[in-house]
Short mmCIF file of C-alpha atoms in Angstrom, two decimals:
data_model
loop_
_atom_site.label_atom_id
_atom_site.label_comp_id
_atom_site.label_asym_id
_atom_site.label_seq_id
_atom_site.Cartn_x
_atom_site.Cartn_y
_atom_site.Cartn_z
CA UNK A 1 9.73 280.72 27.70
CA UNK A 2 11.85 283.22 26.27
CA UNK A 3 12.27 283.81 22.31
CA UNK A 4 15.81 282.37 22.60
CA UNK A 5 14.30 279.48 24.14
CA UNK A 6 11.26 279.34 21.21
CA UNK A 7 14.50 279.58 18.91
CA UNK A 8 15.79 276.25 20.50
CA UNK A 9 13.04 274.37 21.21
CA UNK A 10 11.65 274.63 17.05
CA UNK A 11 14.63 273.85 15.98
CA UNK A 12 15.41 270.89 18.19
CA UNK A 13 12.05 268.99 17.31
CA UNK A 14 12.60 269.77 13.40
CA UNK A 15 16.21 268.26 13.59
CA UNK A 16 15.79 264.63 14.37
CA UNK A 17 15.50 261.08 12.69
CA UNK A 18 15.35 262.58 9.47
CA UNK A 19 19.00 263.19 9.67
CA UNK A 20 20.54 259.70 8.32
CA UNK A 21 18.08 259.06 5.68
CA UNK A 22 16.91 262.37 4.41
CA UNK A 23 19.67 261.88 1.19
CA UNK A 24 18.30 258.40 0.03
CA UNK A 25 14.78 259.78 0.52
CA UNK A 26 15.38 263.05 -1.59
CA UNK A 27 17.37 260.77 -4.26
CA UNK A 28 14.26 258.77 -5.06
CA UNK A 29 12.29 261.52 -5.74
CA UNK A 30 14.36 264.32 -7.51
CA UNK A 31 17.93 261.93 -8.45
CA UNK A 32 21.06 264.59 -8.12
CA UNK A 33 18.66 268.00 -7.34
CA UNK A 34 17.46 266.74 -4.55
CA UNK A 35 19.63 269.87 -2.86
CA UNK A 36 16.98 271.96 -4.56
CA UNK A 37 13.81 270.26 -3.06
CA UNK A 38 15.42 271.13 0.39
CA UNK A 39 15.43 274.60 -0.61
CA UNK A 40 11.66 274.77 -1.91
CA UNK A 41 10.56 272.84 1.11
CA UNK A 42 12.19 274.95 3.79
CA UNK A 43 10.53 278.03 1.94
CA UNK A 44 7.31 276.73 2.08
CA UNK A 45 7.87 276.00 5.88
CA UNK A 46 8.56 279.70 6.30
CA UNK A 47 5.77 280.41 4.71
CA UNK A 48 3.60 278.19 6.72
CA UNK A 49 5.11 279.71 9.67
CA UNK A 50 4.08 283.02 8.71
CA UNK A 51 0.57 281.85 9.04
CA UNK A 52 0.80 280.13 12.06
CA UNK A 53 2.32 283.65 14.24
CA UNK A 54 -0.53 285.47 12.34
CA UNK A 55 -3.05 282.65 13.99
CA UNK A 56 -1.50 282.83 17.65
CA UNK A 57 -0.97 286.03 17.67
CA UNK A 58 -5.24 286.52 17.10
CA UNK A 59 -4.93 284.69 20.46
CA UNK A 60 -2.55 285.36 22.93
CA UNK A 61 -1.61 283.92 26.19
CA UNK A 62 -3.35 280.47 24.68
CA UNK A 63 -2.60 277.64 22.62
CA UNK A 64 -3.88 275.72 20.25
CA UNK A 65 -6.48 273.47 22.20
CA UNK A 66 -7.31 276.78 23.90
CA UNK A 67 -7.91 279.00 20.91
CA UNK A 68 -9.27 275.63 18.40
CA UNK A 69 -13.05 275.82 20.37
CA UNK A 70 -13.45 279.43 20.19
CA UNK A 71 -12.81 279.54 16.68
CA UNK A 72 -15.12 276.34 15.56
CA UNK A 73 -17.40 275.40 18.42
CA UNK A 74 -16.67 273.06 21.61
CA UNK A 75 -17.48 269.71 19.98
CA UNK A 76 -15.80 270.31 16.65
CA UNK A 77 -13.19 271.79 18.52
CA UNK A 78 -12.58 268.74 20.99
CA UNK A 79 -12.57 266.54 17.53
CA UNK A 80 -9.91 268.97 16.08
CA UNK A 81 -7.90 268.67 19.31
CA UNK A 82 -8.25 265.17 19.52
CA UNK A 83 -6.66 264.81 15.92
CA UNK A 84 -3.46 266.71 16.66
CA UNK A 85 -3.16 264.88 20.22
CA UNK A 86 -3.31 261.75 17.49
CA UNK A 87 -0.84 263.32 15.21
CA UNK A 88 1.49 263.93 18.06
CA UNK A 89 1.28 260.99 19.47
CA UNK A 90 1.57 258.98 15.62
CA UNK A 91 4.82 260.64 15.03
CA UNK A 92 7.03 259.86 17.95
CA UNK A 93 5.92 256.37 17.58
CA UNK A 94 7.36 256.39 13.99
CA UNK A 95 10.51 258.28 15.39
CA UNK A 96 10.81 255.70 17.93
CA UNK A 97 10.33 252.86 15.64
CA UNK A 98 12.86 254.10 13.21
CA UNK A 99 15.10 254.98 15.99
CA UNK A 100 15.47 251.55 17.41
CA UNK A 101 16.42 250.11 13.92
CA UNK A 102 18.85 252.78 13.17
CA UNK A 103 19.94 251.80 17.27
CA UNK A 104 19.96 247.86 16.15
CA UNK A 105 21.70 248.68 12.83
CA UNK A 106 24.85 250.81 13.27
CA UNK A 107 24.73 250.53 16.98
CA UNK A 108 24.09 248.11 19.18
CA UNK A 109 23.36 245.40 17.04
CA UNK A 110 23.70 242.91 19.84
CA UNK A 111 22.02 244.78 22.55
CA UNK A 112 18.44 243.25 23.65
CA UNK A 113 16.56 245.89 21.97
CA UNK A 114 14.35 246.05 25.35
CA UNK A 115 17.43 247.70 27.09
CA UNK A 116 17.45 251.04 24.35
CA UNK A 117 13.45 250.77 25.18
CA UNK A 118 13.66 251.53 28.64
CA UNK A 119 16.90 254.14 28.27
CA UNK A 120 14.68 255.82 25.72
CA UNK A 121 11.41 255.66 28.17
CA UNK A 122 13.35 256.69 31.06
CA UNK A 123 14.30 259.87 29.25
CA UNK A 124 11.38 260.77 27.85
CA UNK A 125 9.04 260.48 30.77
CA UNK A 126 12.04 262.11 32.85
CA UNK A 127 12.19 265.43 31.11
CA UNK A 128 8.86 265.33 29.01
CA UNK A 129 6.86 265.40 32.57
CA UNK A 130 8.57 269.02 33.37
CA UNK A 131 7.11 272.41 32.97
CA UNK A 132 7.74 274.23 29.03
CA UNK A 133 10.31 276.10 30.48
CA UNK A 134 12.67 272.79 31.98
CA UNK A 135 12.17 271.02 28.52
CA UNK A 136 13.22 274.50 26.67
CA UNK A 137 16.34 274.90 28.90
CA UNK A 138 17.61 271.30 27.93
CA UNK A 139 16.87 272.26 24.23
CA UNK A 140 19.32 275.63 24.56
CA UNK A 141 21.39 273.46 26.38
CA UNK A 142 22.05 270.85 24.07
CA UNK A 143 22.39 273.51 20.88
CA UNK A 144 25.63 273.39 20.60
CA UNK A 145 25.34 269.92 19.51
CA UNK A 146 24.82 270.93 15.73
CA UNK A 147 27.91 272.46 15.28
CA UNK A 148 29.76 269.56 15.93
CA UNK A 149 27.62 267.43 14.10
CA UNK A 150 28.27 269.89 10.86
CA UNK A 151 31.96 269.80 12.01
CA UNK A 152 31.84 266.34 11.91
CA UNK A 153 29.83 266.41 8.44
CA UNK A 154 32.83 268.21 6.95
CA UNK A 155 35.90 266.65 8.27
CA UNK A 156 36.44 265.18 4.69
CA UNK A 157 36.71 266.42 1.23
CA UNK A 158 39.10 264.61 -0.47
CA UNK A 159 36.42 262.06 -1.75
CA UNK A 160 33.78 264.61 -2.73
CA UNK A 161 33.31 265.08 -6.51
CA UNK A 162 30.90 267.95 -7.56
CA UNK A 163 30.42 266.40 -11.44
CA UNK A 164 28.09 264.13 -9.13
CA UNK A 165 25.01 266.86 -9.30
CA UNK A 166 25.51 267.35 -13.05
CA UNK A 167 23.42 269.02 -14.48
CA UNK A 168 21.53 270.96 -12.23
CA UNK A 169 17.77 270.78 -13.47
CA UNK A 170 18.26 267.63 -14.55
CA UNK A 171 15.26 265.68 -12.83
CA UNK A 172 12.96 268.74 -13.77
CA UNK A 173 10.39 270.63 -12.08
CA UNK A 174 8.41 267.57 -11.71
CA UNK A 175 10.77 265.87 -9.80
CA UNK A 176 12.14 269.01 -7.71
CA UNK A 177 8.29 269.45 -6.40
CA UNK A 178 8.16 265.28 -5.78
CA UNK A 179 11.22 265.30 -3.30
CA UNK A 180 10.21 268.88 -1.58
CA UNK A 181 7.10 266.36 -1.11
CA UNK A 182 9.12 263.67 0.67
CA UNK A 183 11.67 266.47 2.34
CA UNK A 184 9.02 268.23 3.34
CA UNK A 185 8.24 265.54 6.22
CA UNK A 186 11.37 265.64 7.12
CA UNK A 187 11.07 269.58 8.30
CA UNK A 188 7.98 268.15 11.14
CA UNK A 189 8.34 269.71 14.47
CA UNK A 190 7.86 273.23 13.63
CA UNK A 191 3.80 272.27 14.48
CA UNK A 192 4.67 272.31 18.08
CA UNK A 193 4.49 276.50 17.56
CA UNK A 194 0.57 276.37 18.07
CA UNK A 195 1.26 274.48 21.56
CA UNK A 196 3.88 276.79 22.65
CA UNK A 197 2.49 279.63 21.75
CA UNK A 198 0.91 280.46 24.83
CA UNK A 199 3.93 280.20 26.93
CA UNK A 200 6.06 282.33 25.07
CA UNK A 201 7.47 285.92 27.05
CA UNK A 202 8.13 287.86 23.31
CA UNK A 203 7.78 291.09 25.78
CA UNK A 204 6.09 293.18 23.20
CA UNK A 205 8.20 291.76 20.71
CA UNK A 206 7.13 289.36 17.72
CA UNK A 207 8.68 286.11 17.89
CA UNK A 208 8.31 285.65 13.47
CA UNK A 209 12.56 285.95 13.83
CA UNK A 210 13.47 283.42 15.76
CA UNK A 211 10.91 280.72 14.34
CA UNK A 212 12.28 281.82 11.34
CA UNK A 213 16.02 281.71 12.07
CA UNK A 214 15.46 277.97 13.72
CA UNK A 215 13.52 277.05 10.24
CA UNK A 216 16.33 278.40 8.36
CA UNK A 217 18.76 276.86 9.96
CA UNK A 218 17.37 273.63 9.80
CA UNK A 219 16.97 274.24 6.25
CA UNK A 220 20.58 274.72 6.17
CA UNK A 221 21.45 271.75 8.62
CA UNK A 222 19.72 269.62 5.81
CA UNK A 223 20.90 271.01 2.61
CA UNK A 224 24.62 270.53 4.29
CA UNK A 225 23.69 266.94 4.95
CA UNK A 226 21.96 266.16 1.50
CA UNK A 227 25.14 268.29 -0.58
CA UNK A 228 27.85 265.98 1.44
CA UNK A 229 25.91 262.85 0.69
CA UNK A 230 25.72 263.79 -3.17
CA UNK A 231 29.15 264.86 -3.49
CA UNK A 232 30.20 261.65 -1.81
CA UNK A 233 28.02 259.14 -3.98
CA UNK A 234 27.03 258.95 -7.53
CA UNK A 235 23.35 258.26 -8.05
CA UNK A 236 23.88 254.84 -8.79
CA UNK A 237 25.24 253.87 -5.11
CA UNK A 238 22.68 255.65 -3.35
CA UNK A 239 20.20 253.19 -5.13
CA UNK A 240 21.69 250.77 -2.72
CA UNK A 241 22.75 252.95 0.54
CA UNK A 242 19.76 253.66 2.50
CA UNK A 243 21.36 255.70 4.90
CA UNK A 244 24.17 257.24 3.37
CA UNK A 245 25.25 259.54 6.33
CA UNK A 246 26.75 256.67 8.65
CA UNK A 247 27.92 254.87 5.80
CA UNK A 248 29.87 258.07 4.42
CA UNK A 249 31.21 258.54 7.75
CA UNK A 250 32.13 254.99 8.38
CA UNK A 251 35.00 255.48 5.65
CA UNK A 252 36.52 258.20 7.50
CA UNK A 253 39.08 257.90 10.15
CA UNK A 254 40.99 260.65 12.07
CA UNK A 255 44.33 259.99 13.68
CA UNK A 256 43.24 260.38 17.17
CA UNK A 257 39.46 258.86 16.06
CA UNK A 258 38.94 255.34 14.35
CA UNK A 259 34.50 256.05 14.57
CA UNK A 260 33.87 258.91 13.26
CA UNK A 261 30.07 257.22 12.81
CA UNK A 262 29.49 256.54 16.25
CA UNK A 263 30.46 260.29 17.44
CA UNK A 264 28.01 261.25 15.00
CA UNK A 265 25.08 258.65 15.68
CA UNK A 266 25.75 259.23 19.71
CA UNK A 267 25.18 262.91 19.32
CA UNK A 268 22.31 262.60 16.98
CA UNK A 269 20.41 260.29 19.46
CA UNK A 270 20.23 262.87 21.91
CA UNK A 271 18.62 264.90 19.10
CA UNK A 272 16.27 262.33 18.59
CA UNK A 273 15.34 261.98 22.06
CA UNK A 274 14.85 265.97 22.18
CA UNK A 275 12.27 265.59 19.21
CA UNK A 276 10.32 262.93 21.21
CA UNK A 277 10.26 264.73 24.22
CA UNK A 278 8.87 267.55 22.43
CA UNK A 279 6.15 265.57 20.90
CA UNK A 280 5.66 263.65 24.06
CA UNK A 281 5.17 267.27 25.90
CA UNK A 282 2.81 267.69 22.87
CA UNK A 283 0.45 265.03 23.80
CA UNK A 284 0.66 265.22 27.34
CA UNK A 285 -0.66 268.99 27.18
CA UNK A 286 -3.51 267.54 24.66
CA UNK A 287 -4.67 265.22 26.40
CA UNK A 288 -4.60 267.14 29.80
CA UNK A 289 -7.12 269.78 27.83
CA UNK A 290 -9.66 266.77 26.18
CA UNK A 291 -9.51 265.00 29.64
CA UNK A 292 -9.66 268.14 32.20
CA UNK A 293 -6.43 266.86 33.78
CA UNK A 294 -4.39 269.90 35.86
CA UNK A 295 -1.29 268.87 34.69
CA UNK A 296 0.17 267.32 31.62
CA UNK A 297 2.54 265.30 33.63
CA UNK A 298 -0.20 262.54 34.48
CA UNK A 299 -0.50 261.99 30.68
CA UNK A 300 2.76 261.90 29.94
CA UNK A 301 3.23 259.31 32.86
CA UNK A 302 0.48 256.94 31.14
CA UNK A 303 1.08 257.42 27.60
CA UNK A 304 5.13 257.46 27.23
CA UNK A 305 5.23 253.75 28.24
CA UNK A 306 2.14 252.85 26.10
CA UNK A 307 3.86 254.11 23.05
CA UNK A 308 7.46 252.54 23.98
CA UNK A 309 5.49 249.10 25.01
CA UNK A 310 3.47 249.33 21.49
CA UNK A 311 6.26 250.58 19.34
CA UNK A 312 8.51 247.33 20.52
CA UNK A 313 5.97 244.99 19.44
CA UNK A 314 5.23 247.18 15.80
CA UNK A 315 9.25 246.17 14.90
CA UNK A 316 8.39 245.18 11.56
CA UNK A 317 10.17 246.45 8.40
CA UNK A 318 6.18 246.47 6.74
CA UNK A 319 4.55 247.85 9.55
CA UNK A 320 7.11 250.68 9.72
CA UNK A 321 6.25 251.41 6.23
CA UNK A 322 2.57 251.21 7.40
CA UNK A 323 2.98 253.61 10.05
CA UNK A 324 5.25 255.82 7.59
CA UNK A 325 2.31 256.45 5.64
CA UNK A 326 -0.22 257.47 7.78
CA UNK A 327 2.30 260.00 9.09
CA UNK A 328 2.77 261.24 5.70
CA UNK A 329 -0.90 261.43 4.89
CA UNK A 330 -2.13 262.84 8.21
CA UNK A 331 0.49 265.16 8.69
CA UNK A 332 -0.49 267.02 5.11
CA UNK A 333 -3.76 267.76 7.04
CA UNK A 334 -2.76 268.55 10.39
CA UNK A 335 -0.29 271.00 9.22
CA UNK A 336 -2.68 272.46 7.05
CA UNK A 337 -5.66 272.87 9.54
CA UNK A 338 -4.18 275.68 11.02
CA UNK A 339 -4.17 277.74 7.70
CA UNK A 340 -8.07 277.09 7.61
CA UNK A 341 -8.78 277.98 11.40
CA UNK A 342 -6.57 281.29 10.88
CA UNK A 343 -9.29 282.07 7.54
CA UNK A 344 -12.34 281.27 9.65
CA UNK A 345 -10.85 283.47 12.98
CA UNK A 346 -10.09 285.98 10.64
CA UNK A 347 -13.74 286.20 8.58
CA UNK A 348 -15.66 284.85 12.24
CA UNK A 349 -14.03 288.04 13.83
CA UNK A 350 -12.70 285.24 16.29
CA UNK A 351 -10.04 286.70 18.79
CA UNK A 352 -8.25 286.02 22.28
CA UNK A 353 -8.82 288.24 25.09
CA UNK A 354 -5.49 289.70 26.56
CA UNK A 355 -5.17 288.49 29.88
CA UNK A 356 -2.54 290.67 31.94
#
């Protein structure tokens, strides 16, 4: 995988669900500066970044369930392993779960819900099963595909009022750190680094740029999104609008275009299905590594059904919530595990050996 390709693939996993609800979420938090959490959290994803090249780059040519034993031991290191094939594996059953309501809502509202289940397995066991370099392709492919959904963003101004984020500051400090909190989550996917490490061809060449170039223009993708939902709505109809992106684009209609929404939601669901493909990959390669397996395709053949099959039968607005949670909680400590094992590499004297 090339650094182009690294570019893509980061920056396809972090753009996903997130998209349509991202605005309500940040509003609940920090009211009319939510714009400013999305700046503090995308700087402490570059930071976090930072760490994570400084950890693979200890080990190269391997990935995080390669490098996680030599640094802690085999059986702490299988338990580590284990946790992020869980994490993995947690999160693109959320996605999927809040994917199908989203589907069901603005959608397809009278489609058996079984029928987006199977297009969405189909798709994901399709392209999740192929080699890194297959799955990174598709995400340089389908690139292009922000652009138009930023076009699309900003084919309106005439209803945008900027008095609607006066005055800036005014949620405080407290409540600018609270949503980075809650935006935060919505930045997930640049994680996948430690499993792609070892498959990246930076030719001598660090590959801090483009992880940093993807983060920042996710960053960017989301402060767009949040700023156009603000300048659209007044703080007191985004108590009621919980995904304010559809909605806002629902109102619009082009002379040669009555949906603007559905353009929008059509192209954002193959971003969603890139995301779970990349977790799915994810998983796969974990559990290949706790279960000896040769490939990661025979995991990805077992366990993409399983969490289709379970995440149908979780459709429940509380469960959701449920599920939402743990993600939240687990995914504090999973993103911060690397930080720890790049400490204990670094004061063990823990490195890879350079295979040529």
């Amino acid at each position: 995988m090339t650094r182009v390709q690294l570019f893509a693939f980061i920056l396809q996993t972090q753009i996903g669900i997130a998209v349509l609800s991202v605005p309500y979420d940040l509003h609940k938090d920090a009211g009319a500066d939510g714009w400013i959490s999305v700046l503090v959290a995308g700087a402490i994803v570059q930071a976090i970044l930072f760490a994570y090249v400084l950890l693979c780059k200890r080990f190269p040519k391997q990935n995080l369930f390669d490098f996680t034993p030599i640094i802690i031991g085999q059986w702490l290191g299988k338990v580590v392993n284990a946790a992020y094939t869980a994490h993995f594996l947690l999160t693109t059953s959320l996605i999927i779960l809040l994917e199908m309501t989203f589907v069901e809502m603005w959608i397809l509202p009278f489609t058996n819900p079984w029928l987006v289940l199977v297009a969405n397995c189909i798709v994901c066991t399709y392209l999740a099963k192929e080699p890194i370099r297959v799955i990174a392709r598709y995400n340089v492919l389908i690139t292009f595909l922000i652009i138009v959904m930023l076009g699309i963003m900003m084919t309106s101004f005439r209803s945008m009022d900027y008095r609607y984020l006066l005055p800036i500051g005014q949620s405080g400090w407290s409540g600018v750190i609270a949503g980075a909190k809650s935006s935060f989550l919505s930045f997930l996917g640049f994680e996948v680094l430690l499993v792609l490490s070892g498959d990246v061809r930076s030719e001598g060449k660090s590959f801090m740029p483009p992880l940093l170039w993807a983060n920042g223009l996710a960053t960017f993708f989301f402060l767009l999104i949040v700023l156009v939902s603000y300048l659209n709505f007044s703080q007191e109809a985004l108590d009621f609008i919980p995904q304010p992106v559809p909605y806002y684009l629902n109102g619009i209609s082009l002379p040669f275009l009555e949906r603007l929404d559905l353009l929008f939601l059509s192209i954002w669901l193959v971003k969603v299905t890139a995301t779970q493909i990349s977790y799915f990959y994810c998983a796969g390669k974990g559990l290949s590594q706790l279960f000896h397996l040769r490939d990661h395709a025979k995991a990805v053949y077992f366990i993409v059904p399983l969490v289709c099959a379970l995440g149908f039968f979780w459709r429940s607005e509380a469960r959701v919530k449920h599920l939402g949670k743990i993600v939240e909680y687990e995914s504090y400590v999973i993103l911060g595990l690397p930080i720890v094992l790049l400490l204990l590499a670094w004061l063990l004297g823990k490195r890879g050996q350079v295979t040529v």
